[in-house]
Amino acid sequence: MANETVLRRYEGNPIIVPQQIRGVNSVFNSAVVPFKGAYAGVFRCDEQDRSMTLHPGFSKDGIHWDISPERINLVCDDPEIATHGYGYDPRVIPLDGTYYVCWCNNYHGPTIGLARTDDFQTYYQMENMLPPYNRNGVLFPRKIGGKYAMLHRPSDRGHTPFGDMYYAESPDLMHWGKQRFVFGTRGGWQSTKVGPGPVPIETPEGWLCFYHGVLTSCNGFVYSFGACLLDLEQPWKCLYRTRPYLLAPTEPYERSGDVPNVTFPCAAIVFPDKTVWIYYGCADTCTGLAIGNLDEIIAFTKENSF
Ligand code: BMA
């Protein structure tokens, strides 16, 4: 099976555009989950002053969204971490009967922020998960070996011409250690940097993770995404990883925008019939939806691994 048949783009793409949210420049790289028989999410909205902020949103069908023009309400009683400088590239993780949000937070540079919410209205900010500099972090949706676990990608203060994926564990979501290398760059679409995307999906074949990969062309970075399967109990061990991408910027709304040639996944939903929806940012401007089947994605990942 070829990658263009494993994932198809939703015919109404892009599903979310900035024109539908008052005062917003762009809406992309956003995280959604099923919530109370419908859907809720945290959306990266860059404002018209080009600050990067997180906004809450709700939807009945996961496609038509009502996104607040106001940024999320972060509650934090520790002024040392309640900096709220900027927020981008969120992930929402259902875990322990609540929802955690990880995002790229400003704490003397980009790092991974963490908050908890039960209603997607009020968000309780917790300790940052890592020191600067890091732009991509996502929690696993359950403890592994009795510990919370995450994937992350250390970076620099700028546009980061490198990037490998790491694993870390914590007993309490505050103290992180057991830093393990998961994998680094390889050829082609993933030759400049690789990093975690949506919340890992537990399958009998391993943790299915969609991850972003970047290549450097004479015209700048190109962001595509592929899939990997990580060992269920030792997720720093990669079992399979796609040599070809699953999806790359080929459509006008993916090729053209504030940052051209970006397809960047931050959320995936698996339905009971094994349909998979992947939400991805398009050219740092709008949001697209890609649709596949869990068994076919796993088979493709195994058959097209390095
Ligand atoms: C990364 C992040 C992403 C963005 C990408 C392409 O460093 O800022 O949010 O989609 O660059 O611009």
PDB file of C-alpha atoms and ligand atoms in Angstrom:
ATOM      1  CA  MET A   1       0.000   0.000   0.000  1.00  0.00           C
ATOM      2  CA  ALA A   2       1.359   3.433  -0.912  1.00  0.00           C
ATOM      3  CA  ASN A   3       1.373   6.285   1.582  1.00  0.00           C
ATOM      4  CA  GLU A   4      -1.129   8.336  -0.420  1.00  0.00           C
ATOM      5  CA  THR A   5      -3.697   5.582   0.147  1.00  0.00           C
ATOM      6  CA  VAL A   6      -2.898   4.950   3.844  1.00  0.00           C
ATOM      7  CA  LEU A   7      -3.962   8.477   4.758  1.00  0.00           C
ATOM      8  CA  ARG A   8      -6.437  10.573   2.844  1.00  0.00           C
ATOM      9  CA  ARG A   9      -7.148  14.210   3.402  1.00  0.00           C
ATOM     10  CA  TYR A  10     -10.656  15.157   4.525  1.00  0.00           C
ATOM     11  CA  GLU A  11     -12.464  16.564   1.496  1.00  0.00           C
ATOM     12  CA  GLY A  12     -13.374  19.755   3.392  1.00  0.00           C
ATOM     13  CA  ASN A  13      -9.758  20.599   4.288  1.00  0.00           C
ATOM     14  CA  PRO A  14      -8.656  22.849   5.795  1.00  0.00           C
ATOM     15  CA  ILE A  15     -11.215  22.271   8.549  1.00  0.00           C
ATOM     16  CA  ILE A  16     -10.243  25.289  10.688  1.00  0.00           C
ATOM     17  CA  VAL A  17      -9.174  28.643   9.282  1.00  0.00           C
ATOM     18  CA  PRO A  18      -8.216  31.861  11.103  1.00  0.00           C
ATOM     19  CA  GLN A  19     -11.125  33.812   9.588  1.00  0.00           C
ATOM     20  CA  GLN A  20     -13.525  31.940  11.886  1.00  0.00           C
ATOM     21  CA  ILE A  21     -11.918  33.297  15.098  1.00  0.00           C
ATOM     22  CA  ARG A  22     -12.110  37.003  15.811  1.00  0.00           C
ATOM     23  CA  GLY A  23      -8.740  38.749  15.985  1.00  0.00           C
ATOM     24  CA  VAL A  24      -6.625  35.733  15.103  1.00  0.00           C
ATOM     25  CA  ASN A  25      -3.840  35.567  12.520  1.00  0.00           C
ATOM     26  CA  SER A  26      -3.589  31.782  12.233  1.00  0.00           C
ATOM     27  CA  VAL A  27      -4.826  28.555  13.864  1.00  0.00           C
ATOM     28  CA  PHE A  28      -2.739  25.384  13.549  1.00  0.00           C
ATOM     29  CA  ASN A  29      -0.725  22.692  15.434  1.00  0.00           C
ATOM     30  CA  SER A  30      -3.648  22.039  17.783  1.00  0.00           C
ATOM     31  CA  ALA A  31      -4.819  19.257  20.098  1.00  0.00           C
ATOM     32  CA  VAL A  32      -8.296  17.734  20.337  1.00  0.00           C
ATOM     33  CA  VAL A  33      -9.868  14.854  22.267  1.00  0.00           C
ATOM     34  CA  PRO A  34     -13.298  13.237  22.578  1.00  0.00           C
ATOM     35  CA  PHE A  35     -15.061  14.961  25.483  1.00  0.00           C
ATOM     36  CA  LYS A  36     -18.486  14.259  27.008  1.00  0.00           C
ATOM     37  CA  GLY A  37     -19.956  12.729  23.862  1.00  0.00           C
ATOM     38  CA  ALA A  38     -18.502  15.508  21.702  1.00  0.00           C
ATOM     39  CA  TYR A  39     -15.016  17.026  21.301  1.00  0.00           C
ATOM     40  CA  ALA A  40     -12.876  19.594  23.064  1.00  0.00           C
ATOM     41  CA  GLY A  41      -9.477  20.976  22.275  1.00  0.00           C
ATOM     42  CA  VAL A  42      -6.679  23.416  22.897  1.00  0.00           C
ATOM     43  CA  PHE A  43      -5.756  25.406  19.810  1.00  0.00           C
ATOM     44  CA  ARG A  44      -2.621  27.229  18.858  1.00  0.00           C
ATOM     45  CA  CYS A  45      -3.792  30.648  17.756  1.00  0.00           C
ATOM     46  CA  ASP A  46      -1.231  33.229  16.775  1.00  0.00           C
ATOM     47  CA  GLU A  47      -2.745  36.636  17.452  1.00  0.00           C
ATOM     48  CA  GLN A  48      -2.677  39.629  15.144  1.00  0.00           C
ATOM     49  CA  ASP A  49       0.243  41.008  17.134  1.00  0.00           C
ATOM     50  CA  ARG A  50       1.855  37.637  16.277  1.00  0.00           C
ATOM     51  CA  SER A  51       2.032  36.468  19.890  1.00  0.00           C
ATOM     52  CA  MET A  52       1.540  32.704  20.178  1.00  0.00           C
ATOM     53  CA  THR A  53      -1.360  31.752  22.462  1.00  0.00           C
ATOM     54  CA  LEU A  54      -3.553  28.783  23.364  1.00  0.00           C
ATOM     55  CA  HIS A  55      -7.337  28.985  23.004  1.00  0.00           C
ATOM     56  CA  PRO A  56     -10.029  26.505  24.087  1.00  0.00           C
ATOM     57  CA  GLY A  57     -12.507  25.100  21.576  1.00  0.00           C
ATOM     58  CA  PHE A  58     -15.496  22.779  21.420  1.00  0.00           C
ATOM     59  CA  SER A  59     -17.142  20.806  18.642  1.00  0.00           C
ATOM     60  CA  LYS A  60     -20.076  18.434  18.232  1.00  0.00           C
ATOM     61  CA  ASP A  61     -18.522  16.472  15.363  1.00  0.00           C
ATOM     62  CA  GLY A  62     -14.754  17.093  15.573  1.00  0.00           C
ATOM     63  CA  ILE A  63     -14.817  18.978  12.274  1.00  0.00           C
ATOM     64  CA  HIS A  64     -16.845  22.142  12.865  1.00  0.00           C
ATOM     65  CA  TRP A  65     -15.257  24.007  15.756  1.00  0.00           C
ATOM     66  CA  ASP A  66     -16.265  26.849  17.993  1.00  0.00           C
ATOM     67  CA  ILE A  67     -12.952  28.302  19.167  1.00  0.00           C
ATOM     68  CA  SER A  68     -12.812  31.045  21.764  1.00  0.00           C
ATOM     69  CA  PRO A  69     -11.242  34.330  20.680  1.00  0.00           C
ATOM     70  CA  GLU A  70      -9.818  34.518  24.225  1.00  0.00           C
ATOM     71  CA  ARG A  71      -6.724  32.651  25.337  1.00  0.00           C
ATOM     72  CA  ILE A  72      -7.061  29.864  27.929  1.00  0.00           C
ATOM     73  CA  ASN A  73      -7.248  30.744  31.571  1.00  0.00           C
ATOM     74  CA  LEU A  74      -4.116  29.372  33.255  1.00  0.00           C
ATOM     75  CA  VAL A  75      -4.434  29.288  37.036  1.00  0.00           C
ATOM     76  CA  CYS A  76      -1.184  29.096  38.959  1.00  0.00           C
ATOM     77  CA  ASP A  77      -0.427  30.143  42.519  1.00  0.00           C
ATOM     78  CA  ASP A  78       3.343  30.119  42.034  1.00  0.00           C
ATOM     79  CA  PRO A  79       4.402  33.426  40.437  1.00  0.00           C
ATOM     80  CA  GLU A  80       7.797  31.948  39.569  1.00  0.00           C
ATOM     81  CA  ILE A  81       6.332  29.633  36.948  1.00  0.00           C
ATOM     82  CA  ALA A  82       3.177  31.557  36.021  1.00  0.00           C
ATOM     83  CA  THR A  83       4.987  33.476  33.330  1.00  0.00           C
ATOM     84  CA  HIS A  84       2.410  32.938  30.552  1.00  0.00           C
ATOM     85  CA  GLY A  85       4.802  34.488  28.050  1.00  0.00           C
ATOM     86  CA  TYR A  86       3.727  32.446  25.085  1.00  0.00           C
ATOM     87  CA  GLY A  87       2.214  29.064  24.382  1.00  0.00           C
ATOM     88  CA  TYR A  88       2.234  26.941  21.284  1.00  0.00           C
ATOM     89  CA  ASP A  89       1.990  23.429  19.823  1.00  0.00           C
ATOM     90  CA  PRO A  90      -0.252  21.910  22.556  1.00  0.00           C
ATOM     91  CA  ARG A  91      -1.012  18.241  23.118  1.00  0.00           C
ATOM     92  CA  VAL A  92      -3.985  17.083  25.231  1.00  0.00           C
ATOM     93  CA  ILE A  93      -3.568  13.814  27.120  1.00  0.00           C
ATOM     94  CA  PRO A  94      -6.434  11.951  28.844  1.00  0.00           C
ATOM     95  CA  LEU A  95      -4.756  10.414  31.912  1.00  0.00           C
ATOM     96  CA  ASP A  96      -5.783   9.528  35.472  1.00  0.00           C
ATOM     97  CA  GLY A  97      -9.383  10.607  34.828  1.00  0.00           C
ATOM     98  CA  THR A  98      -8.398  14.158  33.900  1.00  0.00           C
ATOM     99  CA  TYR A  99      -6.854  15.956  30.927  1.00  0.00           C
ATOM    100  CA  TYR A 100      -3.285  17.183  30.859  1.00  0.00           C
ATOM    101  CA  VAL A 101      -2.057  19.764  28.400  1.00  0.00           C
ATOM    102  CA  CYS A 102       1.614  19.920  27.385  1.00  0.00           C
ATOM    103  CA  TRP A 103       2.782  22.822  25.269  1.00  0.00           C
ATOM    104  CA  CYS A 104       5.821  24.827  24.317  1.00  0.00           C
ATOM    105  CA  ASN A 105       5.978  27.323  27.164  1.00  0.00           C
ATOM    106  CA  ASN A 106       8.178  30.324  27.799  1.00  0.00           C
ATOM    107  CA  TYR A 107      10.406  29.917  30.836  1.00  0.00           C
ATOM    108  CA  HIS A 108      13.624  31.766  30.021  1.00  0.00           C
ATOM    109  CA  GLY A 109      13.276  30.276  26.575  1.00  0.00           C
ATOM    110  CA  PRO A 110      11.133  27.519  25.116  1.00  0.00           C
ATOM    111  CA  THR A 111      10.419  24.549  27.362  1.00  0.00           C
ATOM    112  CA  ILE A 112       7.565  22.110  27.976  1.00  0.00           C
ATOM    113  CA  GLY A 113       4.735  23.450  30.123  1.00  0.00           C
ATOM    114  CA  LEU A 114       2.124  21.299  31.846  1.00  0.00           C
ATOM    115  CA  ALA A 115      -1.413  22.020  33.019  1.00  0.00           C
ATOM    116  CA  ARG A 116      -4.441  20.015  34.091  1.00  0.00           C
ATOM    117  CA  THR A 117      -8.073  20.626  33.225  1.00  0.00           C
ATOM    118  CA  ASP A 118     -11.354  18.834  33.796  1.00  0.00           C
ATOM    119  CA  ASP A 119     -13.626  21.105  31.781  1.00  0.00           C
ATOM    120  CA  PHE A 120     -11.413  22.814  29.158  1.00  0.00           C
ATOM    121  CA  GLN A 121     -12.368  26.140  30.753  1.00  0.00           C
ATOM    122  CA  THR A 122      -9.990  26.369  33.726  1.00  0.00           C
ATOM    123  CA  TYR A 123      -6.434  25.083  33.457  1.00  0.00           C
ATOM    124  CA  TYR A 124      -4.212  24.559  36.509  1.00  0.00           C
ATOM    125  CA  GLN A 125      -0.611  25.185  35.550  1.00  0.00           C
ATOM    126  CA  MET A 126       1.946  22.812  37.057  1.00  0.00           C
ATOM    127  CA  GLU A 127       5.756  22.779  37.120  1.00  0.00           C
ATOM    128  CA  ASN A 128       7.415  22.891  33.715  1.00  0.00           C
ATOM    129  CA  MET A 129       8.411  19.374  32.745  1.00  0.00           C
ATOM    130  CA  LEU A 130      11.896  20.165  31.444  1.00  0.00           C
ATOM    131  CA  PRO A 131      14.449  22.965  31.494  1.00  0.00           C
ATOM    132  CA  PRO A 132      14.891  25.070  28.355  1.00  0.00           C
ATOM    133  CA  TYR A 133      15.348  24.477  25.483  1.00  0.00           C
ATOM    134  CA  ASN A 134      12.704  22.086  24.266  1.00  0.00           C
ATOM    135  CA  ARG A 135       9.745  22.603  21.924  1.00  0.00           C
ATOM    136  CA  ASN A 136       7.946  19.279  21.654  1.00  0.00           C
ATOM    137  CA  GLY A 137       6.745  17.139  24.527  1.00  0.00           C
ATOM    138  CA  VAL A 138       3.899  14.682  24.897  1.00  0.00           C
ATOM    139  CA  LEU A 139       2.836  12.449  27.771  1.00  0.00           C
ATOM    140  CA  PHE A 140       1.934   8.804  27.294  1.00  0.00           C
ATOM    141  CA  PRO A 141      -1.748   8.186  28.141  1.00  0.00           C
ATOM    142  CA  ARG A 142      -0.928   5.734  30.935  1.00  0.00           C
ATOM    143  CA  LYS A 143       1.877   5.035  33.370  1.00  0.00           C
ATOM    144  CA  ILE A 144       4.588   2.689  32.133  1.00  0.00           C
ATOM    145  CA  GLY A 145       6.245   0.478  34.750  1.00  0.00           C
ATOM    146  CA  GLY A 146       4.440   2.527  37.408  1.00  0.00           C
ATOM    147  CA  LYS A 147       5.840   5.851  36.141  1.00  0.00           C
ATOM    148  CA  TYR A 148       4.509   8.716  34.068  1.00  0.00           C
ATOM    149  CA  ALA A 149       6.294   8.834  30.736  1.00  0.00           C
ATOM    150  CA  MET A 150       6.899  11.341  27.975  1.00  0.00           C
ATOM    151  CA  LEU A 151       8.545  11.820  24.588  1.00  0.00           C
ATOM    152  CA  HIS A 152      10.377  15.067  23.925  1.00  0.00           C
ATOM    153  CA  ARG A 153      12.765  16.819  21.578  1.00  0.00           C
ATOM    154  CA  PRO A 154      15.514  19.082  22.960  1.00  0.00           C
ATOM    155  CA  SER A 155      16.079  22.219  20.880  1.00  0.00           C
ATOM    156  CA  ASP A 156      17.782  25.612  20.945  1.00  0.00           C
ATOM    157  CA  ARG A 157      16.527  29.204  21.260  1.00  0.00           C
ATOM    158  CA  GLY A 158      16.270  29.717  17.521  1.00  0.00           C
ATOM    159  CA  HIS A 159      14.814  27.708  14.686  1.00  0.00           C
ATOM    160  CA  THR A 160      16.844  24.628  15.693  1.00  0.00           C
ATOM    161  CA  PRO A 161      18.774  22.969  12.866  1.00  0.00           C
ATOM    162  CA  PHE A 162      18.869  19.636  14.759  1.00  0.00           C
ATOM    163  CA  GLY A 163      16.498  17.438  16.761  1.00  0.00           C
ATOM    164  CA  ASP A 164      16.297  13.869  18.073  1.00  0.00           C
ATOM    165  CA  MET A 165      13.556  12.183  20.059  1.00  0.00           C
ATOM    166  CA  TYR A 166      14.017  11.258  23.743  1.00  0.00           C
ATOM    167  CA  TYR A 167      12.011   9.416  26.397  1.00  0.00           C
ATOM    168  CA  ALA A 168      11.770  10.382  30.091  1.00  0.00           C
ATOM    169  CA  GLU A 169       9.968   9.062  33.175  1.00  0.00           C
ATOM    170  CA  SER A 170       8.607  10.611  36.354  1.00  0.00           C
ATOM    171  CA  PRO A 171       7.023   9.311  39.562  1.00  0.00           C
ATOM    172  CA  ASP A 172       4.975  12.491  40.059  1.00  0.00           C
ATOM    173  CA  LEU A 173       4.885  14.579  36.842  1.00  0.00           C
ATOM    174  CA  MET A 174       7.391  16.924  38.457  1.00  0.00           C
ATOM    175  CA  HIS A 175      10.737  15.101  38.705  1.00  0.00           C
ATOM    176  CA  TRP A 176      11.818  13.755  35.323  1.00  0.00           C
ATOM    177  CA  GLY A 177      14.681  11.337  34.692  1.00  0.00           C
ATOM    178  CA  LYS A 178      15.679   8.084  32.992  1.00  0.00           C
ATOM    179  CA  GLN A 179      16.391  10.108  29.866  1.00  0.00           C
ATOM    180  CA  ARG A 180      16.672   7.657  26.987  1.00  0.00           C
ATOM    181  CA  PHE A 181      17.421   8.242  23.331  1.00  0.00           C
ATOM    182  CA  VAL A 182      14.568   6.985  21.139  1.00  0.00           C
ATOM    183  CA  PHE A 183      15.796   7.835  17.652  1.00  0.00           C
ATOM    184  CA  GLY A 184      17.417  10.534  15.588  1.00  0.00           C
ATOM    185  CA  THR A 185      17.412  11.808  12.055  1.00  0.00           C
ATOM    186  CA  ARG A 186      17.663   9.581   8.989  1.00  0.00           C
ATOM    187  CA  GLY A 187      17.575  10.290   5.271  1.00  0.00           C
ATOM    188  CA  GLY A 188      15.245  12.396   3.187  1.00  0.00           C
ATOM    189  CA  TRP A 189      12.148  13.928   4.777  1.00  0.00           C
ATOM    190  CA  GLN A 190      13.491  13.275   8.316  1.00  0.00           C
ATOM    191  CA  SER A 191      17.122  14.267   7.738  1.00  0.00           C
ATOM    192  CA  THR A 192      17.278  17.553   9.728  1.00  0.00           C
ATOM    193  CA  LYS A 193      15.163  16.844  12.837  1.00  0.00           C
ATOM    194  CA  VAL A 194      12.518  14.491  14.200  1.00  0.00           C
ATOM    195  CA  GLY A 195      10.163  14.997  17.124  1.00  0.00           C
ATOM    196  CA  PRO A 196       7.042  13.674  18.818  1.00  0.00           C
ATOM    197  CA  GLY A 197       3.560  14.467  17.580  1.00  0.00           C
ATOM    198  CA  PRO A 198       0.179  13.321  18.938  1.00  0.00           C
ATOM    199  CA  VAL A 199      -0.353  11.282  22.110  1.00  0.00           C
ATOM    200  CA  PRO A 200       1.044   7.746  21.578  1.00  0.00           C
ATOM    201  CA  ILE A 201      -1.652   5.182  20.705  1.00  0.00           C
ATOM    202  CA  GLU A 202      -1.457   1.845  22.524  1.00  0.00           C
ATOM    203  CA  THR A 203      -1.821  -1.142  20.165  1.00  0.00           C
ATOM    204  CA  PRO A 204      -0.911  -4.832  20.505  1.00  0.00           C
ATOM    205  CA  GLU A 205       2.013  -4.119  18.133  1.00  0.00           C
ATOM    206  CA  GLY A 206       3.471  -1.342  20.308  1.00  0.00           C
ATOM    207  CA  TRP A 207       2.892   2.372  20.863  1.00  0.00           C
ATOM    208  CA  LEU A 208       1.905   3.839  17.522  1.00  0.00           C
ATOM    209  CA  CYS A 209       3.316   7.362  17.342  1.00  0.00           C
ATOM    210  CA  PHE A 210       2.990   9.844  14.546  1.00  0.00           C
ATOM    211  CA  TYR A 211       6.122  11.977  14.510  1.00  0.00           C
ATOM    212  CA  HIS A 212       7.259  14.982  12.530  1.00  0.00           C
ATOM    213  CA  GLY A 213      10.357  14.981  10.383  1.00  0.00           C
ATOM    214  CA  VAL A 214      12.085  17.944   8.804  1.00  0.00           C
ATOM    215  CA  LEU A 215      14.369  18.291   5.815  1.00  0.00           C
ATOM    216  CA  THR A 216      16.336  21.371   4.801  1.00  0.00           C
ATOM    217  CA  SER A 217      15.883  22.422   1.198  1.00  0.00           C
ATOM    218  CA  CYS A 218      17.464  25.372  -0.592  1.00  0.00           C
ATOM    219  CA  ASN A 219      14.234  27.179   0.324  1.00  0.00           C
ATOM    220  CA  GLY A 220      14.153  26.326   4.051  1.00  0.00           C
ATOM    221  CA  PHE A 221      12.626  23.644   6.251  1.00  0.00           C
ATOM    222  CA  VAL A 222       9.994  21.169   4.988  1.00  0.00           C
ATOM    223  CA  TYR A 223       7.851  19.474   7.678  1.00  0.00           C
ATOM    224  CA  SER A 224       6.295  16.069   6.940  1.00  0.00           C
ATOM    225  CA  PHE A 225       5.171  13.269   9.229  1.00  0.00           C
ATOM    226  CA  GLY A 226       5.528   9.521   9.507  1.00  0.00           C
ATOM    227  CA  ALA A 227       4.786   6.811  12.057  1.00  0.00           C
ATOM    228  CA  CYS A 228       6.752   4.562  14.384  1.00  0.00           C
ATOM    229  CA  LEU A 229       5.969   1.671  16.709  1.00  0.00           C
ATOM    230  CA  LEU A 230       7.685   1.778  20.110  1.00  0.00           C
ATOM    231  CA  ASP A 231       8.015  -1.114  22.554  1.00  0.00           C
ATOM    232  CA  LEU A 232       5.068  -1.151  24.967  1.00  0.00           C
ATOM    233  CA  GLU A 233       7.088  -1.501  28.176  1.00  0.00           C
ATOM    234  CA  GLN A 234      10.388   0.068  27.029  1.00  0.00           C
ATOM    235  CA  PRO A 235       9.187   2.801  24.688  1.00  0.00           C
ATOM    236  CA  TRP A 236      12.699   4.128  24.028  1.00  0.00           C
ATOM    237  CA  LYS A 237      13.123   0.995  21.899  1.00  0.00           C
ATOM    238  CA  CYS A 238      11.856   1.673  18.387  1.00  0.00           C
ATOM    239  CA  LEU A 239      10.493  -1.435  16.689  1.00  0.00           C
ATOM    240  CA  TYR A 240       9.521   0.072  13.330  1.00  0.00           C
ATOM    241  CA  ARG A 241       9.729   3.493  11.755  1.00  0.00           C
ATOM    242  CA  THR A 242       8.529   4.609   8.333  1.00  0.00           C
ATOM    243  CA  ARG A 243      11.219   5.282   5.754  1.00  0.00           C
ATOM    244  CA  PRO A 244       8.716   7.141   3.508  1.00  0.00           C
ATOM    245  CA  TYR A 245       6.551   9.840   5.024  1.00  0.00           C
ATOM    246  CA  LEU A 246       2.854   9.261   5.670  1.00  0.00           C
ATOM    247  CA  LEU A 247       1.921  12.804   4.709  1.00  0.00           C
ATOM    248  CA  ALA A 248       3.929  15.734   3.363  1.00  0.00           C
ATOM    249  CA  PRO A 249       3.022  19.237   2.216  1.00  0.00           C
ATOM    250  CA  THR A 250       1.631  18.827  -1.290  1.00  0.00           C
ATOM    251  CA  GLU A 251      -1.643  20.794  -1.213  1.00  0.00           C
ATOM    252  CA  PRO A 252      -1.836  24.570  -1.744  1.00  0.00           C
ATOM    253  CA  TYR A 253      -2.882  25.207   1.906  1.00  0.00           C
ATOM    254  CA  GLU A 254       0.092  23.097   3.118  1.00  0.00           C
ATOM    255  CA  ARG A 255       2.600  24.614   0.723  1.00  0.00           C
ATOM    256  CA  SER A 256       1.589  28.241   1.149  1.00  0.00           C
ATOM    257  CA  GLY A 257       1.070  30.242   4.356  1.00  0.00           C
ATOM    258  CA  ASP A 258       2.989  32.024   7.111  1.00  0.00           C
ATOM    259  CA  VAL A 259       5.590  29.229   7.050  1.00  0.00           C
ATOM    260  CA  PRO A 260       5.433  27.396   3.721  1.00  0.00           C
ATOM    261  CA  ASN A 261       5.688  23.619   3.397  1.00  0.00           C
ATOM    262  CA  VAL A 262       4.579  22.503   6.858  1.00  0.00           C
ATOM    263  CA  THR A 263       2.340  19.577   7.841  1.00  0.00           C
ATOM    264  CA  PHE A 264       2.645  19.205  11.625  1.00  0.00           C
ATOM    265  CA  PRO A 265       0.474  16.692  13.580  1.00  0.00           C
ATOM    266  CA  CYS A 266      -0.457  17.356  17.226  1.00  0.00           C
ATOM    267  CA  ALA A 267      -3.524  15.121  17.792  1.00  0.00           C
ATOM    268  CA  ALA A 268      -4.993  11.797  16.712  1.00  0.00           C
ATOM    269  CA  ILE A 269      -8.280  10.106  17.583  1.00  0.00           C
ATOM    270  CA  VAL A 270      -8.951   6.379  17.132  1.00  0.00           C
ATOM    271  CA  PHE A 271     -12.625   5.472  16.739  1.00  0.00           C
ATOM    272  CA  PRO A 272     -14.119   2.084  17.708  1.00  0.00           C
ATOM    273  CA  ASP A 273     -14.182   0.980  14.039  1.00  0.00           C
ATOM    274  CA  LYS A 274     -10.401   1.709  13.912  1.00  0.00           C
ATOM    275  CA  THR A 275     -10.759   4.838  11.826  1.00  0.00           C
ATOM    276  CA  VAL A 276      -7.964   7.251  12.755  1.00  0.00           C
ATOM    277  CA  TRP A 277      -8.259  11.022  12.482  1.00  0.00           C
ATOM    278  CA  ILE A 278      -5.029  13.012  12.542  1.00  0.00           C
ATOM    279  CA  TYR A 279      -5.226  16.770  13.082  1.00  0.00           C
ATOM    280  CA  TYR A 280      -2.287  18.646  11.627  1.00  0.00           C
ATOM    281  CA  GLY A 281      -1.190  22.227  11.191  1.00  0.00           C
ATOM    282  CA  CYS A 282      -0.883  23.440   7.598  1.00  0.00           C
ATOM    283  CA  ALA A 283       1.812  25.985   6.703  1.00  0.00           C
ATOM    284  CA  ASP A 284       1.525  27.526  10.209  1.00  0.00           C
ATOM    285  CA  THR A 285      -1.786  29.034   9.069  1.00  0.00           C
ATOM    286  CA  CYS A 286      -4.736  26.650   9.248  1.00  0.00           C
ATOM    287  CA  THR A 287      -5.654  23.128  10.391  1.00  0.00           C
ATOM    288  CA  GLY A 288      -6.173  20.002   8.312  1.00  0.00           C
ATOM    289  CA  LEU A 289      -7.560  16.548   8.975  1.00  0.00           C
ATOM    290  CA  ALA A 290      -6.101  13.298   7.608  1.00  0.00           C
ATOM    291  CA  ILE A 291      -8.026  10.034   7.855  1.00  0.00           C
ATOM    292  CA  GLY A 292      -6.757   6.440   7.901  1.00  0.00           C
ATOM    293  CA  ASN A 293      -7.360   2.994   9.347  1.00  0.00           C
ATOM    294  CA  LEU A 294      -5.401   1.787  12.384  1.00  0.00           C
ATOM    295  CA  ASP A 295      -4.597  -1.682  10.987  1.00  0.00           C
ATOM    296  CA  GLU A 296      -3.505  -0.262   7.636  1.00  0.00           C
ATOM    297  CA  ILE A 297      -1.282   2.360   9.267  1.00  0.00           C
ATOM    298  CA  ILE A 298       0.366  -0.319  11.441  1.00  0.00           C
ATOM    299  CA  ALA A 299       0.856  -2.630   8.440  1.00  0.00           C
ATOM    300  CA  PHE A 300       2.332   0.238   6.395  1.00  0.00           C
ATOM    301  CA  THR A 301       4.674   1.166   9.253  1.00  0.00           C
ATOM    302  CA  LYS A 302       5.943  -2.411   9.579  1.00  0.00           C
ATOM    303  CA  GLU A 303       6.269  -2.994   5.839  1.00  0.00           C
ATOM    304  CA  ASN A 304       8.043   0.290   5.124  1.00  0.00           C
ATOM    305  CA  SER A 305      10.443   0.456   8.058  1.00  0.00           C
ATOM    306  CA  PHE A 306      14.181   1.028   7.809  1.00  0.00           C
TER     307      PHE A 306
HETATM  308  C1  BMA B   1       8.484  24.620  14.743  1.00  0.00           C
HETATM  309  C2  BMA B   1       7.338  25.065  15.590  1.00  0.00           C
HETATM  310  C3  BMA B   1       6.078  24.650  14.916  1.00  0.00           C
HETATM  311  C4  BMA B   1       6.010  25.112  13.478  1.00  0.00           C
HETATM  312  C5  BMA B   1       7.241  24.716  12.763  1.00  0.00           C
HETATM  313  C6  BMA B   1       7.257  25.222  11.340  1.00  0.00           C
HETATM  314  O1  BMA B   1       9.690  25.016  15.303  1.00  0.00           O
HETATM  315  O2  BMA B   1       7.337  26.444  15.739  1.00  0.00           O
HETATM  316  O3  BMA B   1       5.027  25.231  15.601  1.00  0.00           O
HETATM  317  O4  BMA B   1       4.929  24.513  12.825  1.00  0.00           O
HETATM  318  O5  BMA B   1       8.360  25.175  13.454  1.00  0.00           O
HETATM  319  O6  BMA B   1       7.255  26.602  11.328  1.00  0.00           O
END
